Coordinates of C-alpha atoms in Angstrom, one line a residue:
X1 CA 127.1 186.7 164.9
X2 CA 128.6 189.4 163.6
X3 CA 131.1 189.5 160.7
X4 CA 134.8 190.4 161.6
X5 CA 135.6 192.0 158.8
X6 CA 132.3 194.7 158.8
X7 CA 134.3 195.5 162.7
X8 CA 136.7 198.3 162.5
X9 CA 137.6 198.8 166.2
X10 CA 138.1 195.2 166.6
X11 CA 141.9 194.4 165.9
X12 CA 143.0 190.9 164.8
X13 CA 146.3 189.2 165.3
X14 CA 147.2 189.8 161.7
X15 CA 146.1 193.3 161.6
X16 CA 148.1 194.3 164.4
X17 CA 151.3 193.1 162.5
X18 CA 153.5 196.1 162.3
X19 CA 154.6 197.5 158.7
X20 CA 158.3 198.4 157.8
X21 CA 156.8 201.5 156.0
X22 CA 155.5 203.1 159.3
X23 CA 157.5 202.0 161.7
X24 CA 155.3 199.4 163.1
X25 CA 152.5 200.9 163.1
X26 CA 149.3 198.9 162.1
X27 CA 146.8 200.5 159.4
X28 CA 144.4 198.3 160.4
X29 CA 144.4 199.3 163.8
X30 CA 144.7 203.1 163.8
X31 CA 142.4 203.9 161.3
X32 CA 139.0 203.1 160.2
X33 CA 137.8 200.4 157.3
X34 CA 137.1 202.9 154.9
X35 CA 135.1 202.5 151.1
X36 CA 135.6 204.2 148.1
X37 CA 132.3 206.3 147.9
X38 CA 131.0 205.7 151.5
X39 CA 130.7 207.7 154.5
X40 CA 132.2 206.9 157.8
X41 CA 129.8 204.6 160.0
X42 CA 129.5 205.5 163.5
X43 CA 131.8 203.3 164.5
X44 CA 134.6 204.6 162.7
X45 CA 135.6 206.3 165.4
X46 CA 138.7 206.2 167.6
X47 CA 138.5 203.9 170.6
X48 CA 138.4 206.2 173.6
X49 CA 142.0 205.1 175.3
X50 CA 143.1 205.1 172.3
X51 CA 146.2 207.5 171.4
X52 CA 148.1 208.2 168.2
X53 CA 151.2 206.8 167.4
X54 CA 154.5 209.2 168.3
X55 CA 158.3 208.0 167.3
X56 CA 159.2 206.4 170.6
X57 CA 155.8 204.0 170.8
X58 CA 155.7 203.1 167.7
X59 CA 157.7 199.5 168.4
X60 CA 156.3 198.8 171.7
X61 CA 153.1 199.2 170.3
X62 CA 153.9 196.6 167.6
X63 CA 154.9 194.4 169.1
X64 CA 151.8 194.5 172.5
X65 CA 149.7 194.7 169.0
X66 CA 151.4 190.9 168.6
X67 CA 150.4 190.1 171.7
X68 CA 146.6 190.6 171.5
X69 CA 144.3 188.1 171.1
X70 CA 141.2 189.5 170.0
X71 CA 137.3 187.6 170.4
X72 CA 134.7 188.3 167.6
X73 CA 132.4 186.1 168.7
X74 CA 129.4 186.5 170.9
X75 CA 129.0 190.6 169.4
X76 CA 125.7 192.1 170.0
X77 CA 122.9 192.6 167.1
X78 CA 123.7 195.7 165.1
X79 CA 122.0 196.2 161.5
X80 CA 123.6 193.2 160.0
X81 CA 121.4 191.0 160.9
X82 CA 121.8 187.1 162.5
X83 CA 124.6 186.0 160.6
X84 CA 127.6 182.9 161.2
X85 CA 130.8 183.8 162.3
X86 CA 133.1 183.3 159.2
X87 CA 137.0 182.1 159.2
X88 CA 139.6 184.4 158.6
X89 CA 140.4 185.5 155.0
X90 CA 143.7 187.0 155.3
X91 CA 147.2 185.2 154.4
X92 CA 147.5 183.8 158.1
X93 CA 150.8 184.1 160.6
X94 CA 153.4 185.6 158.7
X95 CA 156.7 185.8 161.0
X96 CA 157.2 183.1 163.6
X97 CA 158.0 184.9 166.5
X98 CA 159.0 183.6 169.7
X99 CA 155.0 182.5 170.6
X100 CA 154.9 181.0 168.0
X101 CA 157.3 178.3 169.5
X102 CA 156.0 178.4 172.6
X103 CA 153.1 177.6 171.9
X104 CA 154.3 174.6 169.4
X105 CA 156.6 173.5 172.6
X106 CA 154.1 173.4 174.7
X107 CA 151.6 171.6 172.5
X108 CA 154.1 168.9 172.0
X109 CA 154.6 168.7 175.8
X110 CA 150.9 168.2 176.5
X111 CA 150.7 165.5 173.7
X112 CA 154.3 163.1 175.1
X113 CA 152.7 164.1 178.8
X114 CA 149.1 162.3 177.4
X115 CA 151.1 159.4 175.9
X116 CA 153.0 158.8 178.7
X117 CA 150.1 159.0 181.1
X118 CA 148.4 156.5 178.1
X119 CA 151.7 154.1 178.4
X120 CA 151.6 154.2 182.5
X121 CA 147.9 153.2 182.9
X122 CA 148.4 150.8 179.7
X123 CA 151.4 149.0 181.8
X124 CA 149.9 149.4 185.1
X125 CA 146.5 147.5 183.5
X126 CA 148.9 144.8 182.2
X127 CA 150.8 144.5 185.0
X128 CA 147.1 144.3 186.9
X129 CA 146.4 141.4 184.0
X130 CA 150.0 139.8 185.2
X131 CA 149.0 139.6 188.4
X132 CA 145.2 138.3 187.6
X133 CA 147.0 135.9 185.5
X134 CA 148.8 134.5 187.9
X135 CA 146.0 134.2 191.0
X136 CA 144.2 132.4 188.2
X137 CA 146.6 130.1 187.7
X138 CA 147.3 129.2 191.5
X139 CA 143.5 129.2 191.5
X140 CA 142.9 127.2 188.6
X141 CA 145.9 124.7 190.3
X142 CA 143.9 124.6 193.1
X143 CA 141.3 123.7 191.6
X144 CA 142.6 121.0 189.6
X145 CA 143.9 119.0 193.0
X146 CA 140.6 119.5 194.0
X147 CA 138.7 118.0 191.3
X148 CA 141.4 115.3 191.3
X149 CA 140.9 114.5 194.8
X150 CA 136.8 114.6 194.2
X151 CA 137.7 112.4 191.4
X152 CA 138.9 110.2 193.7
X153 CA 136.2 110.2 196.4
X154 CA 134.0 109.4 193.1
X155 CA 135.6 106.4 192.3
X156 CA 135.1 105.2 195.6
X157 CA 131.8 106.0 196.4
X158 CA 131.0 104.6 192.9
X159 CA 132.9 101.3 193.7
X160 CA 131.0 101.4 197.4
X161 CA 127.5 102.4 195.5
X162 CA 128.2 98.9 193.3
X163 CA 129.0 96.4 196.2
X164 CA 126.0 97.7 197.9
X165 CA 124.1 96.9 194.8
X166 CA 125.5 93.3 194.7
X167 CA 125.2 93.0 198.3
X168 CA 128.8 92.4 198.8
X169 CA 129.8 90.5 202.2
X170 CA 131.6 92.7 204.8
X171 CA 133.9 90.4 204.7
X172 CA 134.9 91.0 201.3
X173 CA 134.6 94.3 201.8
X174 CA 137.3 93.8 204.8
X175 CA 139.6 91.6 202.9
X176 CA 139.4 94.1 200.1
X177 CA 140.3 96.5 202.7
X178 CA 143.2 94.2 204.0
X179 CA 144.3 93.9 200.4
X180 CA 144.4 97.5 199.7
X181 CA 146.9 98.2 202.3
X182 CA 149.0 95.7 202.4
X183 CA 149.5 96.8 197.7
X184 CA 149.8 100.3 199.5
X185 CA 152.0 99.1 202.0
X186 CA 154.6 97.4 199.1
X187 CA 153.9 100.5 197.1
X188 CA 155.7 102.3 199.6
X189 CA 158.2 100.0 200.3
X190 CA 159.0 100.2 196.3
X191 CA 158.8 103.6 196.5
X192 CA 161.3 103.5 199.9
X193 CA 163.4 101.3 196.7
X194 CA 163.3 104.2 194.6
X195 CA 164.0 106.4 197.0
X196 CA 167.2 104.4 197.9
X197 CA 168.3 104.1 193.8
X198 CA 167.9 107.5 193.5
X199 CA 169.8 108.1 196.2
X200 CA 172.6 105.7 195.4
X201 CA 172.4 107.0 191.3
X202 CA 173.3 110.2 192.8
X203 CA 175.6 109.7 195.0
X204 CA 177.5 107.7 192.4
X205 CA 176.8 110.5 189.9
X206 CA 178.2 112.6 192.0
X207 CA 180.9 110.1 192.0
X208 CA 181.5 110.3 188.6
X209 CA 181.6 113.6 188.3
X210 CA 183.7 114.3 190.9
X211 CA 186.3 112.2 189.7
X212 CA 186.2 114.0 186.2
X213 CA 186.7 117.2 187.7
X214 CA 189.7 115.5 189.2
X215 CA 191.1 114.7 185.7
X216 CA 190.7 117.7 184.9
X217 CA 192.1 119.8 187.7
X218 CA 195.1 117.4 187.2
X219 CA 195.0 118.2 183.1
X220 CA 195.2 121.7 184.3
X221 CA 197.8 121.6 186.7
X222 CA 200.1 119.6 183.9
X223 CA 199.0 122.2 181.3
X224 CA 199.9 125.2 183.8
X225 CA 203.2 123.2 184.1
X226 CA 203.7 123.4 180.5
X227 CA 206.3 126.2 178.9
X228 CA 204.7 129.6 178.2
X229 CA 205.4 129.3 174.9
X230 CA 203.6 125.9 174.7
X231 CA 200.5 126.9 177.2
X232 CA 199.8 129.9 174.8
X233 CA 199.6 127.9 172.0
X234 CA 197.5 125.0 173.9
X235 CA 195.8 128.2 175.0
X236 CA 195.2 129.2 171.3
X237 CA 194.3 125.7 169.8
X238 CA 191.6 125.1 172.6
X239 CA 189.9 128.2 171.6
X240 CA 190.6 127.3 167.9
X241 CA 188.9 124.0 169.1
X242 CA 186.0 125.8 170.9
X243 CA 185.3 128.1 167.7
X244 CA 185.6 125.2 165.6
X245 CA 182.8 122.8 167.6
X246 CA 180.7 126.4 167.9
X247 CA 181.2 126.7 164.3
X248 CA 180.3 122.9 164.1
X249 CA 177.2 122.8 165.8
X250 CA 176.1 126.0 163.6
X251 CA 176.4 124.2 160.8
X252 CA 175.4 121.2 161.8
X253 CA 172.0 123.2 162.8
X254 CA 172.0 124.4 159.3
X255 CA 172.6 121.2 157.6
X256 CA 169.8 119.5 159.7
X257 CA 167.6 122.3 158.2
X258 CA 168.5 121.9 154.5
X259 CA 168.4 118.3 155.3
X260 CA 164.6 118.4 156.0
X261 CA 163.7 121.5 153.9
X262 CA 165.4 118.5 151.7
X263 CA 162.8 115.5 152.9
X264 CA 160.0 117.5 152.5
X265 CA 160.8 118.6 149.2
X266 CA 161.7 115.2 148.6
X267 CA 158.1 113.9 150.2
X268 CA 156.4 116.6 148.3
X269 CA 157.8 115.3 145.5
X270 CA 157.2 111.9 145.8
X271 CA 153.4 112.9 146.3
X272 CA 153.3 115.2 142.9
X273 CA 152.1 112.1 140.8
X274 CA 152.2 114.2 137.7
X275 CA 156.2 115.1 138.3
X276 CA 157.0 111.3 138.8
X277 CA 155.0 110.7 135.7
X278 CA 156.9 113.6 133.8
X279 CA 160.0 112.5 134.5
X280 CA 159.4 108.4 133.7
X281 CA 157.9 109.7 129.8
X282 CA 161.1 112.5 129.9
X283 CA 163.5 109.1 130.5
X284 CA 161.3 107.4 127.9
X285 CA 161.9 109.9 125.9
X286 CA 165.2 110.3 125.6
X287 CA 165.3 106.5 125.7
X288 CA 163.6 106.7 122.0
X289 CA 165.4 109.8 121.2
X290 CA 168.8 107.7 121.6
X291 CA 167.6 104.4 120.2
X292 CA 165.7 107.1 117.2
X293 CA 169.7 108.0 116.4
X294 CA 171.0 104.7 116.5
X295 CA 168.8 103.4 114.2
X296 CA 169.2 105.9 112.0
X297 CA 172.8 105.7 112.5
X298 CA 172.5 102.2 111.3
X299 CA 170.3 102.9 108.8
X300 CA 172.9 105.5 107.3
X301 CA 175.8 102.9 107.6
X302 CA 173.1 99.9 105.7
X303 CA 172.7 102.4 102.7
X304 CA 176.1 103.4 102.5
X305 CA 179.2 101.7 100.3
X306 CA 181.1 98.9 102.3
X307 CA 184.1 101.1 102.3
X308 CA 182.3 104.4 103.5
X309 CA 180.7 101.9 106.1
X310 CA 183.6 100.6 107.0
X311 CA 185.4 103.9 107.6
X312 CA 182.1 105.3 109.5
X313 CA 182.5 101.8 111.6
X314 CA 186.2 102.7 111.9
X315 CA 185.4 105.6 113.3
X316 CA 183.2 105.0 115.3
X317 CA 185.0 102.7 117.1
X318 CA 188.4 104.9 117.6
X319 CA 185.4 107.2 119.0
X320 CA 184.2 105.1 121.6
X321 CA 188.1 103.7 122.2
X322 CA 188.5 107.7 122.9
X323 CA 185.9 108.2 124.8
X324 CA 186.7 105.1 127.3
X325 CA 190.0 106.3 127.1
X326 CA 188.4 109.5 129.2
X327 CA 186.2 108.2 131.2
X328 CA 188.9 106.2 132.5
X329 CA 191.6 109.1 133.2
X330 CA 188.5 111.2 134.8
X331 CA 188.3 107.9 137.2
X332 CA 191.8 108.0 137.9
X333 CA 192.0 111.6 138.4
X334 CA 188.9 111.3 140.7
X335 CA 190.8 108.4 142.5
X336 CA 193.8 110.5 142.8
X337 CA 191.9 113.4 144.3
X338 CA 190.1 111.2 146.5
X339 CA 193.6 110.2 148.1
X340 CA 194.9 113.6 148.1
X341 CA 191.9 114.6 149.6
X342 CA 192.3 111.2 152.0
X343 CA 196.2 112.1 152.6
X344 CA 195.5 115.4 153.3
X345 CA 193.0 114.7 155.8
X346 CA 195.2 112.8 157.9
X347 CA 198.0 115.1 157.5
X348 CA 195.4 117.3 159.3
X349 CA 194.3 114.3 161.6
X350 CA 198.6 114.1 162.3
X351 CA 198.8 117.7 162.3
X352 CA 196.0 118.3 165.4
X353 CA 197.7 114.9 167.2
X354 CA 201.0 116.3 167.1
X355 CA 199.7 119.6 167.9
X356 CA 198.7 118.4 171.6
X357 CA 201.6 118.2 174.3
X358 CA 203.8 115.3 173.8
X359 CA 203.8 114.7 170.6
X360 CA 206.2 117.4 169.6
X361 CA 208.9 114.7 168.7
X362 CA 207.1 112.5 166.8
X363 CA 206.7 114.2 164.0
X364 CA 209.1 112.5 161.4
X365 CA 207.9 109.2 163.0
X366 CA 204.4 109.8 161.8
X367 CA 205.4 111.1 158.4
X368 CA 207.3 107.4 158.3
X369 CA 204.0 106.3 159.3
X370 CA 202.0 107.9 156.9
X371 CA 204.8 107.1 154.4
X372 CA 204.8 103.7 154.9
X373 CA 200.7 103.3 155.3
X374 CA 200.5 105.0 152.2
X375 CA 203.0 102.5 149.6
X376 CA 201.1 99.5 151.9
X377 CA 198.0 100.1 150.6
X378 CA 199.1 101.0 147.2
X379 CA 200.8 97.7 147.1
X380 CA 197.4 95.9 149.1
X381 CA 195.6 97.0 145.6
X382 CA 197.8 96.9 143.0
X383 CA 196.0 93.7 142.4
X384 CA 193.2 95.1 142.3
X385 CA 193.7 97.4 140.1
X386 CA 195.9 95.6 137.6
X387 CA 193.2 92.8 137.2
X388 CA 190.9 95.4 137.1
X389 CA 192.3 97.5 134.1
X390 CA 193.4 94.1 132.2
X391 CA 189.6 93.4 132.5
X392 CA 189.0 96.6 130.7
X393 CA 191.4 96.0 128.4
X394 CA 190.1 92.3 127.3
X395 CA 186.4 93.9 127.1
X396 CA 188.1 96.0 124.9
X397 CA 189.7 94.4 122.6
X398 CA 187.1 91.6 122.5
X399 CA 184.5 94.1 121.1
X400 CA 186.8 95.6 119.1
X401 CA 187.6 91.9 117.2
X402 CA 183.8 91.2 117.4
X403 CA 183.3 95.2 115.5
X404 CA 186.3 93.5 113.0
X405 CA 184.8 90.3 112.4
X406 CA 181.1 92.4 111.7
X407 CA 183.3 94.2 109.3
X408 CA 184.8 91.4 107.8
X409 CA 181.7 89.9 107.5
X410 CA 179.3 92.8 105.6
X411 CA 183.0 92.9 103.4
X412 CA 182.8 89.5 102.1
X413 CA 179.0 89.7 101.6
X414 CA 178.7 93.2 99.7
X415 CA 178.5 90.8 96.5
X416 CA 175.4 89.1 98.0
X417 CA 173.4 92.0 99.4
X418 CA 169.5 92.6 98.0
X419 CA 168.7 94.8 95.7
X420 CA 166.4 97.4 97.3
X421 CA 163.0 96.3 95.7
X422 CA 164.3 92.2 96.7
X423 CA 164.7 93.8 100.3
X424 CA 161.3 95.2 100.5
X425 CA 159.8 92.3 99.4
X426 CA 161.9 90.4 102.3
X427 CA 160.5 92.8 105.0
X428 CA 156.6 92.6 103.5
X429 CA 156.8 88.8 103.6
X430 CA 158.3 88.7 107.0
X431 CA 155.3 91.2 108.5
X432 CA 153.2 88.9 106.6
X433 CA 154.9 86.1 108.3
X434 CA 154.9 87.8 111.9
X435 CA 151.6 88.5 111.3
X436 CA 150.2 84.8 110.8
X437 CA 152.8 83.5 113.3
X438 CA 150.5 86.0 115.5
X439 CA 147.5 84.6 114.6
X440 CA 148.6 80.7 115.2
X441 CA 149.8 81.7 118.7
X442 CA 146.2 83.4 119.4
X443 CA 144.4 80.1 117.6
X444 CA 147.1 77.9 120.2
X445 CA 145.8 79.0 123.1
X446 CA 142.8 79.2 122.4
X447 CA 142.7 75.3 121.5
X448 CA 144.8 74.8 125.0
X449 CA 142.3 76.6 126.8
X450 CA 138.9 74.2 125.2
X451 CA 141.6 70.9 125.7
X452 CA 141.2 72.3 129.7
X453 CA 138.1 73.3 129.8
X454 CA 137.3 69.3 127.6
X455 CA 139.5 67.6 130.2
X456 CA 137.6 69.0 133.1
X457 CA 134.2 67.9 132.1
X458 CA 135.9 64.2 131.2
X459 CA 137.3 63.8 134.8
X460 CA 133.5 65.4 136.0
X461 CA 131.7 62.4 133.1
X462 CA 134.4 59.7 134.8
X463 CA 134.0 60.6 139.0
X464 CA 130.0 60.9 138.1
X465 CA 129.3 57.3 138.5
X466 CA 131.2 57.4 142.1
X467 CA 129.8 60.3 143.4
X468 CA 125.9 58.6 141.5
X469 CA 127.1 55.3 143.6
X470 CA 127.4 57.4 146.9
X471 CA 124.3 59.0 146.4
X472 CA 122.4 56.4 145.8
X473 CA 123.6 54.8 149.4
X474 CA 123.5 57.2 151.4
X475 CA 119.1 58.0 150.0
X476 CA 119.0 54.1 151.0
X477 CA 120.2 54.8 154.6
X478 CA 118.0 57.9 155.0
X479 CA 115.3 55.4 154.0
X480 CA 115.6 53.3 156.3
X481 CA 115.9 55.2 159.1
X482 CA 113.2 57.5 158.0
X483 CA 110.9 53.9 157.3
X484 CA 112.2 53.2 160.9
X485 CA 110.7 57.0 162.7
X486 CA 106.9 55.9 160.6
X487 CA 106.8 52.7 162.2
X488 CA 107.2 54.8 165.4
X489 CA 104.9 57.3 164.1
X490 CA 102.0 54.3 163.4
X491 CA 101.3 54.4 167.4
X492 CA 99.3 57.4 168.0
X493 CA 98.0 56.7 171.7
X494 CA 102.1 56.3 172.4
X495 CA 103.0 59.2 171.3
X496 CA 100.1 60.9 172.9
X497 CA 100.7 59.2 176.0
X498 CA 104.0 60.4 176.2
X499 CA 103.3 64.0 175.5
X500 CA 100.6 64.2 178.1
X501 CA 103.1 62.9 180.5
X502 CA 105.8 65.1 179.5
X503 CA 103.1 68.3 179.6
X504 CA 102.4 66.8 183.2
X505 CA 105.8 66.7 184.3
X506 CA 106.9 70.2 183.1
X507 CA 103.9 71.5 185.0
X508 CA 105.1 69.9 188.0
X509 CA 108.8 71.3 187.7
X510 CA 106.6 74.9 187.0
X511 CA 104.8 74.8 190.7
X512 CA 107.8 73.5 191.9
X513 CA 109.8 76.6 190.6
X514 CA 106.8 79.1 191.3
X515 CA 107.4 77.8 195.3
X516 CA 111.1 78.2 195.4
X517 CA 110.5 81.8 193.8
X518 CA 108.3 82.9 196.4
X519 CA 110.4 81.4 199.1
X520 CA 112.9 83.5 197.6
X521 CA 110.8 86.5 198.0
X522 CA 110.3 85.8 202.0
X523 CA 114.0 84.9 202.3
X524 CA 115.1 88.6 200.2
X525 CA 112.6 90.3 202.7
X526 CA 113.8 88.6 205.3
X527 CA 117.5 89.2 204.8
X528 CA 117.0 92.8 203.6
X529 CA 115.5 93.9 206.8
X530 CA 118.2 91.9 208.2
X531 CA 120.9 93.7 206.1
X532 CA 119.3 96.9 206.4
X533 CA 119.6 96.6 210.3
X534 CA 123.2 95.5 209.9
X535 CA 123.9 98.4 207.9
X536 CA 122.0 100.7 210.9
X537 CA 124.2 99.4 213.1
X538 CA 127.4 99.5 211.1
X539 CA 126.7 103.2 210.2
X540 CA 126.8 103.4 214.4
X541 CA 129.7 101.6 215.0
X542 CA 132.9 103.2 215.6
X543 CA 134.6 100.7 214.0
X544 CA 133.0 101.8 210.5
X545 CA 134.1 105.2 211.0
X546 CA 137.7 104.3 211.6
X547 CA 137.3 102.4 208.9
X548 CA 136.1 105.4 206.8
X549 CA 139.0 107.1 208.4
X550 CA 141.6 104.6 207.5
X551 CA 140.0 104.8 203.8
X552 CA 140.4 108.1 203.6
X553 CA 144.0 107.9 204.5
X554 CA 144.3 105.5 202.3
X555 CA 143.5 107.5 199.3
X556 CA 145.7 110.6 200.7
X557 CA 148.4 108.2 200.8
X558 CA 147.7 106.7 197.0
X559 CA 147.5 110.3 196.2
X560 CA 150.6 111.1 197.8
X561 CA 152.1 107.8 195.9
X562 CA 151.0 109.3 192.6
X563 CA 152.2 112.8 193.3
X564 CA 156.0 111.2 194.1
X565 CA 156.1 108.5 191.2
X566 CA 155.6 111.7 189.0
X567 CA 158.0 113.3 190.4
X568 CA 160.3 110.2 190.3
X569 CA 159.5 109.6 187.1
X570 CA 160.3 113.4 186.2
X571 CA 163.9 113.6 188.2
X572 CA 164.8 110.4 186.7
X573 CA 164.7 111.5 183.5
X574 CA 166.1 114.6 184.1
X575 CA 169.2 112.4 185.7
X576 CA 169.4 110.2 182.5
X577 CA 173.1 109.7 182.5
X578 CA 173.8 107.1 179.9
X579 CA 173.3 110.0 176.9
X580 CA 175.9 111.8 178.3
X581 CA 178.0 109.0 178.8
X582 CA 176.9 107.1 175.3
X583 CA 178.4 110.5 173.8
X584 CA 181.4 110.4 175.8
X585 CA 182.2 106.6 174.8
X586 CA 181.8 107.2 171.2
X587 CA 183.9 110.3 171.6
X588 CA 186.3 108.6 173.3
X589 CA 186.4 105.7 170.8
X590 CA 186.6 108.3 168.0
X591 CA 189.5 110.2 170.0
X592 CA 191.3 105.8 170.0
X593 CA 190.4 105.8 166.2
X594 CA 192.0 108.9 165.4
X595 CA 195.2 108.5 167.7
X596 CA 195.6 104.6 166.0
X597 CA 195.0 106.1 162.5
X598 CA 197.9 109.2 164.1
X599 CA 200.2 106.4 165.0

């Protein structure tokens, strides 16, 4: 390869670019490449057919140069030797003309076509995968059914082999077949009964749905007979009700989700023993802080002058009384707010009831009934509230009286109060007495335990004579029994004769059993030959073939019954109207309850 910069006759797109100073004539394209101090190379001559630029052909030549694509590879070897092709070191494209944008659009179109083709191939592949999946699923269902059939046949073969191993009598097989036929007949009757019940249920459901549709139709007719304003209002309220129901369902779903997350968080908190321990310790610390504050306050009061202590206690009583009154006020305000909310709820319920057709004239009556209910509730609850308030006042009065008595006693005994040293001595004495009491309590407990052990040992000693007497009597009886047995064992000849007689008897029994075994083997051999003959005859019998065909039909019928039972159970679960009925009854009861409350 040759270097493109050493070839003066080789023009590139950048070299053929028009120059503003020369009227669109490229310098590199119309004159040779020269270097200072060197002579022109042989290859620097003008190419054949290259004419000088004239004013009329300058612009066209510049445009043709822009459209020229030069090929500088695979040139013959000249004086420069072998070398690789070098990339252009020029400034690249400087003018983005129409051809540039056409090339860009062509590249984008090619990329879009390739992407479209790739997506089409992927779509075809997905479609073939879906079709293959459907075919495989059908084949899977078919194979599952075949496996179930083969499992039934295998169970039948296992049953037949079991009967054959146990040498079951053919009569038993016939009885078993008759039993199966009877069972299939009973199950068929049950299936027919279930079908009849299902038809009856479907008929009942259709009747109920028809009655519901008739009720809706009658209600729609009555609604359509209303005045236009009332009808419009009813439509608007119905739309609002549907909107509220949708919002209620959405909120209920969100509430269920929140409750589920709360339950999960509660379970996680319950499982977290460290958090429970922390809460327990926090509560304990808070309780101890309150006790500390109370003790510090009591200590502070005990160290004060009686007059100051009396003032502090009176201030504390006043604060407690004010706090109690504040809490009672909060309770009363909460009760009033609760009552107002209940009244507001009743008003909303009554307004909803009044919004229905036929309830426009009963608005004043509803208000009167509401006021009457409020007065009745207030009168009924007056005695209880009055008793509660009187009890609270009595408790507060008793507390004040006890505090005043305590203050009075403290004032009377202020002159008899011990000094600090005496108080400390009394405190040390109390501590010493408590230690002695604790030691004495432990000593008393140990003595009581020793007393119980001693009493138990004494009881054992008292019962020892009776136990020894019983053991002696038992030993005497055993000795008499053993002496009688020793008399029998003294006669060795008699014992030997008895043993020989027993041995001879056992030998006779052994011989009898051996003979019976041989006879049983011969009988079993004869019966086996007879069984094989009967078996081969049974295999050639037409009745056996009919029985086999009947068994196959029974298997098929059992499989059909099983499939129908599953279908019936599925349809029964789908047509279960008890839930809808319970919801309807619940809604009816709520509506009746709201109607009674509105009345």
